[in-house]
mmCIF file of C-alpha atoms in Angstrom:
data_model
loop_
_atom_site.group_PDB
_atom_site.id
_atom_site.type_symbol
_atom_site.label_atom_id
_atom_site.label_comp_id
_atom_site.label_asym_id
_atom_site.label_seq_id
_atom_site.Cartn_x
_atom_site.Cartn_y
_atom_site.Cartn_z
ATOM 1 C CA MET P 1 -180.548 -98.195 -120.040
ATOM 2 C CA MET P 2 -179.771 -94.605 -119.409
ATOM 3 C CA ASN P 3 -179.584 -93.306 -115.912
ATOM 4 C CA ILE P 4 -180.977 -89.860 -115.459
ATOM 5 C CA SER P 5 -180.354 -87.918 -112.328
ATOM 6 C CA ALA P 6 -182.374 -84.698 -111.636
ATOM 7 C CA GLY P 7 -184.125 -82.990 -108.989
ATOM 8 C CA VAL P 8 -185.664 -79.629 -107.849
ATOM 9 C CA LEU P 9 -183.850 -76.857 -106.330
ATOM 10 C CA HIS P 10 -185.687 -74.637 -103.854
ATOM 11 C CA LYS P 11 -184.018 -71.232 -103.670
ATOM 12 C CA ASN P 12 -185.744 -68.660 -101.617
ATOM 13 C CA ASN P 13 -184.487 -65.132 -101.045
ATOM 14 C CA TYR P 14 -185.705 -62.733 -98.339
ATOM 15 C CA VAL P 15 -184.852 -58.897 -98.694
ATOM 16 C CA VAL P 16 -185.691 -56.875 -95.538
ATOM 17 C CA GLU P 17 -185.747 -52.979 -95.628
ATOM 18 C CA CYS P 18 -185.695 -50.943 -92.421
ATOM 19 C CA TRP P 19 -187.506 -47.347 -92.697
ATOM 20 C CA ASP P 20 -187.309 -44.595 -90.011
ATOM 21 C CA ARG P 21 -190.063 -42.172 -90.483
ATOM 22 C CA TRP P 22 -189.039 -40.131 -87.366
ATOM 23 C CA VAL P 23 -186.700 -37.274 -86.834
ATOM 24 C CA ARG P 24 -184.876 -38.027 -83.503
ATOM 25 C CA SER P 25 -183.103 -36.210 -80.925
ATOM 26 C CA LYS P 26 -179.368 -37.186 -80.033
ATOM 27 C CA THR P 27 -180.857 -39.530 -77.160
ATOM 28 C CA GLY P 28 -183.348 -41.002 -79.592
ATOM 29 C CA ARG P 29 -186.440 -39.358 -78.465
ATOM 30 C CA ILE P 30 -188.869 -38.868 -81.271
ATOM 31 C CA LEU P 31 -189.352 -35.217 -82.291
ATOM 32 C CA ARG P 32 -191.395 -35.237 -85.382
ATOM 33 C CA GLU P 33 -192.538 -37.347 -88.375
ATOM 34 C CA ARG P 34 -190.276 -36.908 -91.492
ATOM 35 C CA LYS P 35 -191.970 -35.722 -94.747
ATOM 36 C CA ARG P 36 -190.159 -38.979 -96.415
ATOM 37 C CA PRO P 37 -189.044 -41.937 -94.404
ATOM 38 C CA VAL P 38 -185.184 -42.715 -94.614
ATOM 39 C CA LEU P 39 -183.725 -46.055 -95.531
ATOM 40 C CA LYS P 40 -181.773 -47.094 -92.338
ATOM 41 C CA TRP P 41 -180.539 -50.436 -93.827
ATOM 42 C CA ARG P 42 -181.541 -53.177 -96.283
ATOM 43 C CA ASP P 43 -180.219 -56.794 -96.056
ATOM 44 C CA GLY P 44 -181.140 -60.193 -97.231
ATOM 45 C CA PHE P 45 -180.463 -63.779 -97.199
ATOM 46 C CA GLN P 46 -181.146 -67.075 -99.047
ATOM 47 C CA ASN P 47 -183.164 -69.522 -96.670
ATOM 48 C CA ILE P 48 -183.428 -73.120 -95.843
ATOM 49 C CA VAL P 49 -186.521 -74.946 -96.519
ATOM 50 C CA VAL P 50 -187.155 -77.295 -93.654
ATOM 51 C CA THR P 51 -188.648 -80.874 -93.818
ATOM 52 C CA THR P 52 -192.160 -79.730 -92.869
ATOM 53 C CA GLY P 53 -191.812 -77.109 -95.779
ATOM 54 C CA LEU P 54 -190.686 -79.746 -98.377
ATOM 55 C CA ASN P 55 -193.521 -82.250 -96.985
ATOM 56 C CA ILE P 56 -196.393 -79.540 -97.567
ATOM 57 C CA LEU P 57 -194.991 -78.896 -101.071
ATOM 58 C CA LEU P 58 -195.188 -82.616 -101.870
ATOM 59 C CA ASP P 59 -198.631 -83.023 -100.326
ATOM 60 C CA SER P 60 -200.284 -79.953 -101.942
ATOM 61 C CA THR P 61 -198.964 -80.567 -105.492
ATOM 62 C CA ILE P 62 -198.475 -84.491 -105.649
ATOM 63 C CA LYS P 63 -200.625 -86.007 -103.305
ATOM 64 C CA THR P 64 -203.846 -84.202 -102.307
ATOM 65 C CA GLY P 65 -203.662 -80.874 -104.404
ATOM 66 C CA VAL P 66 -204.964 -79.074 -101.093
ATOM 67 C CA SER P 67 -202.582 -76.396 -99.762
ATOM 68 C CA SER P 68 -202.467 -74.103 -96.929
ATOM 69 C CA PRO P 69 -204.839 -71.060 -97.450
ATOM 70 C CA ALA P 70 -202.271 -68.374 -96.455
ATOM 71 C CA TRP P 71 -198.650 -67.888 -95.486
ATOM 72 C CA TYR P 72 -197.302 -65.441 -92.884
ATOM 73 C CA VAL P 73 -193.843 -63.725 -92.340
ATOM 74 C CA GLY P 74 -192.503 -63.844 -88.924
ATOM 75 C CA LEU P 75 -189.060 -62.399 -87.407
ATOM 76 C CA LYS P 76 -186.518 -64.728 -85.889
ATOM 77 C CA GLY P 77 -184.002 -64.393 -82.852
ATOM 78 C CA MET P 78 -180.607 -65.584 -82.711
ATOM 79 C CA GLY P 79 -179.813 -69.176 -83.474
ATOM 80 C CA SER P 80 -179.603 -71.356 -86.603
ATOM 81 C CA MET P 81 -182.680 -72.808 -88.368
ATOM 82 C CA VAL P 82 -182.132 -76.560 -89.108
ATOM 83 C CA ALA P 83 -184.122 -78.986 -91.509
ATOM 84 C CA ALA P 84 -185.783 -80.612 -88.485
ATOM 85 C CA ASP P 85 -187.500 -77.589 -87.148
ATOM 86 C CA THR P 86 -191.187 -77.211 -86.666
ATOM 87 C CA MET P 87 -193.273 -74.380 -85.404
ATOM 88 C CA ALA P 88 -193.715 -76.522 -82.321
ATOM 89 C CA SER P 89 -190.220 -77.507 -81.952
ATOM 90 C CA HIS P 90 -187.397 -75.072 -82.813
ATOM 91 C CA GLY P 91 -184.895 -75.015 -79.974
ATOM 92 C CA GLY P 92 -182.250 -73.375 -81.703
ATOM 93 C CA TRP P 93 -184.021 -69.907 -82.198
ATOM 94 C CA SER P 94 -187.164 -68.013 -81.007
ATOM 95 C CA GLU P 95 -189.711 -65.747 -82.629
ATOM 96 C CA LEU P 96 -189.422 -62.096 -82.146
ATOM 97 C CA THR P 97 -192.431 -59.988 -81.645
ATOM 98 C CA PRO P 98 -191.416 -56.289 -81.196
ATOM 99 C CA TYR P 99 -194.166 -54.975 -83.582
ATOM 100 C CA SER P 100 -197.562 -53.394 -82.984
ATOM 101 C CA ASP P 101 -199.495 -55.569 -85.357
ATOM 102 C CA SER P 102 -201.884 -58.200 -83.803
ATOM 103 C CA THR P 103 -200.843 -61.256 -86.107
ATOM 104 C CA ARG P 104 -197.687 -61.897 -88.267
ATOM 105 C CA PRO P 105 -198.176 -59.943 -91.602
ATOM 106 C CA ALA P 106 -199.418 -62.134 -94.585
ATOM 107 C CA TYR P 107 -197.201 -63.248 -97.374
ATOM 108 C CA THR P 108 -199.335 -62.186 -100.468
ATOM 109 C CA PRO P 109 -197.635 -63.750 -103.538
ATOM 110 C CA GLY P 110 -198.046 -62.227 -106.990
ATOM 111 C CA THR P 111 -198.143 -63.992 -110.588
ATOM 112 C CA ILE P 112 -196.123 -67.082 -110.709
ATOM 113 C CA SER P 113 -193.558 -66.841 -113.692
ATOM 114 C CA SER P 114 -190.569 -68.954 -114.820
ATOM 115 C CA GLY P 115 -190.730 -70.961 -111.763
ATOM 116 C CA SER P 116 -190.750 -68.074 -109.213
ATOM 117 C CA VAL P 117 -193.016 -65.869 -107.155
ATOM 118 C CA ASP P 118 -192.501 -63.041 -104.654
ATOM 119 C CA ASN P 119 -194.504 -60.599 -102.695
ATOM 120 C CA SER P 120 -192.844 -57.353 -104.223
ATOM 121 C CA ALA P 121 -196.262 -55.750 -104.910
ATOM 122 C CA SER P 122 -197.628 -56.328 -101.451
ATOM 123 C CA LYS P 123 -194.533 -56.591 -99.011
ATOM 124 C CA ALA P 124 -194.889 -58.055 -95.362
ATOM 125 C CA VAL P 125 -194.897 -54.910 -93.134
ATOM 126 C CA PHE P 126 -193.933 -54.808 -89.361
ATOM 127 C CA ASN P 127 -194.700 -51.760 -87.461
ATOM 128 C CA ILE P 128 -191.855 -51.918 -84.909
ATOM 129 C CA ASN P 129 -192.827 -50.766 -81.241
ATOM 130 C CA GLY P 130 -189.729 -51.563 -79.347
ATOM 131 C CA SER P 131 -186.051 -51.997 -79.440
ATOM 132 C CA SER P 132 -184.895 -55.361 -80.614
ATOM 133 C CA THR P 133 -182.224 -57.139 -82.533
ATOM 134 C CA ILE P 134 -183.395 -58.976 -85.662
ATOM 135 C CA TYR P 135 -181.506 -62.035 -86.921
ATOM 136 C CA GLY P 136 -183.690 -63.279 -89.678
ATOM 137 C CA CYS P 137 -187.172 -64.220 -90.998
ATOM 138 C CA PHE P 138 -189.246 -67.188 -91.543
ATOM 139 C CA LEU P 139 -192.376 -68.264 -93.225
ATOM 140 C CA ALA P 140 -195.166 -70.217 -91.577
ATOM 141 C CA ASN P 141 -198.857 -70.831 -92.457
ATOM 142 C CA ASN P 142 -200.328 -69.534 -89.210
ATOM 143 C CA SER P 143 -200.772 -65.885 -88.540
ATOM 144 C CA THR P 144 -200.629 -66.284 -84.563
ATOM 145 C CA LYS P 145 -197.926 -63.661 -83.355
ATOM 146 C CA GLY P 146 -195.503 -65.739 -81.138
ATOM 147 C CA GLY P 147 -197.598 -68.881 -82.040
ATOM 148 C CA THR P 148 -196.223 -72.621 -82.141
ATOM 149 C CA THR P 149 -198.770 -74.183 -84.362
ATOM 150 C CA GLY P 150 -198.887 -74.484 -88.211
ATOM 151 C CA THR P 151 -196.341 -75.378 -90.587
ATOM 152 C CA LEU P 152 -192.858 -73.938 -90.856
ATOM 153 C CA TYR P 153 -192.043 -73.573 -94.360
ATOM 154 C CA GLY P 154 -188.347 -72.285 -93.614
ATOM 155 C CA GLY P 155 -186.388 -69.151 -92.784
ATOM 156 C CA GLY P 156 -182.697 -67.961 -92.288
ATOM 157 C CA ASP P 157 -180.444 -65.207 -91.020
ATOM 158 C CA PHE P 158 -178.862 -62.124 -92.116
ATOM 159 C CA GLY P 159 -174.874 -62.010 -92.331
ATOM 160 C CA SER P 160 -175.206 -60.173 -89.032
ATOM 161 C CA SER P 161 -177.731 -59.073 -86.769
ATOM 162 C CA ARG P 162 -179.796 -55.864 -87.360
ATOM 163 C CA ALA P 163 -181.210 -53.365 -84.710
ATOM 164 C CA VAL P 164 -184.844 -51.971 -84.814
ATOM 165 C CA VAL P 165 -186.280 -49.391 -82.653
ATOM 166 C CA ASN P 166 -189.711 -48.166 -81.822
ATOM 167 C CA GLY P 167 -191.062 -46.134 -84.937
ATOM 168 C CA ASP P 168 -189.148 -48.212 -87.733
ATOM 169 C CA THR P 169 -190.873 -50.096 -90.510
ATOM 170 C CA LEU P 170 -189.556 -53.319 -91.787
ATOM 171 C CA ASN P 171 -190.768 -53.954 -95.324
ATOM 172 C CA VAL P 172 -190.024 -57.791 -96.056
ATOM 173 C CA THR P 173 -189.917 -59.296 -99.690
ATOM 174 C CA VAL P 174 -189.720 -62.969 -100.026
ATOM 175 C CA THR P 175 -189.035 -64.645 -103.460
ATOM 176 C CA LEU P 176 -189.762 -68.255 -103.769
ATOM 177 C CA THR P 177 -188.126 -70.026 -106.764
ATOM 178 C CA GLN P 178 -188.122 -73.771 -107.889
ATOM 179 C CA THR P 179 -185.682 -74.636 -110.492
ATOM 180 C CA SER P 180 -184.455 -78.037 -111.880
ATOM 181 C CA ALA P 181 -181.244 -79.188 -110.141
#
């Protein structure tokens, strides 16, 4: 009898762009709006899919066929995400909320093709309204800004932290891929 070993690899990439639409004085005071926003920085990372994220994939595809109606992107602070993290319990990191939107922006996936889907046609947008240091992002199925309920799918960190200031706009693209391992 032949023993075949196979699996599924979940590879998820986040790309974050920080745009500045304001001309500022040397002290950082906003003087006027630019005709075209300027890209301040672009960074990305591959994320960890936490256990609750893996469980919801199995439940929605194999067991019940019922999935969460929507997913949302959040910003995370300093600290590492680990497989045991949930939205209710993630002591190693915190959610950052320096943006004017009343909820986390929606993750709006496009067409699934070749085992991959992304939101490049409808990026998650954060309108920054304060100074902060962003360490990474996460995906959860609850839109509550700063909330601790719902399912945490996963997230991760940039190679180094990134500063944002009032008036910046963050555009986040998340690509979710599943391949045979």
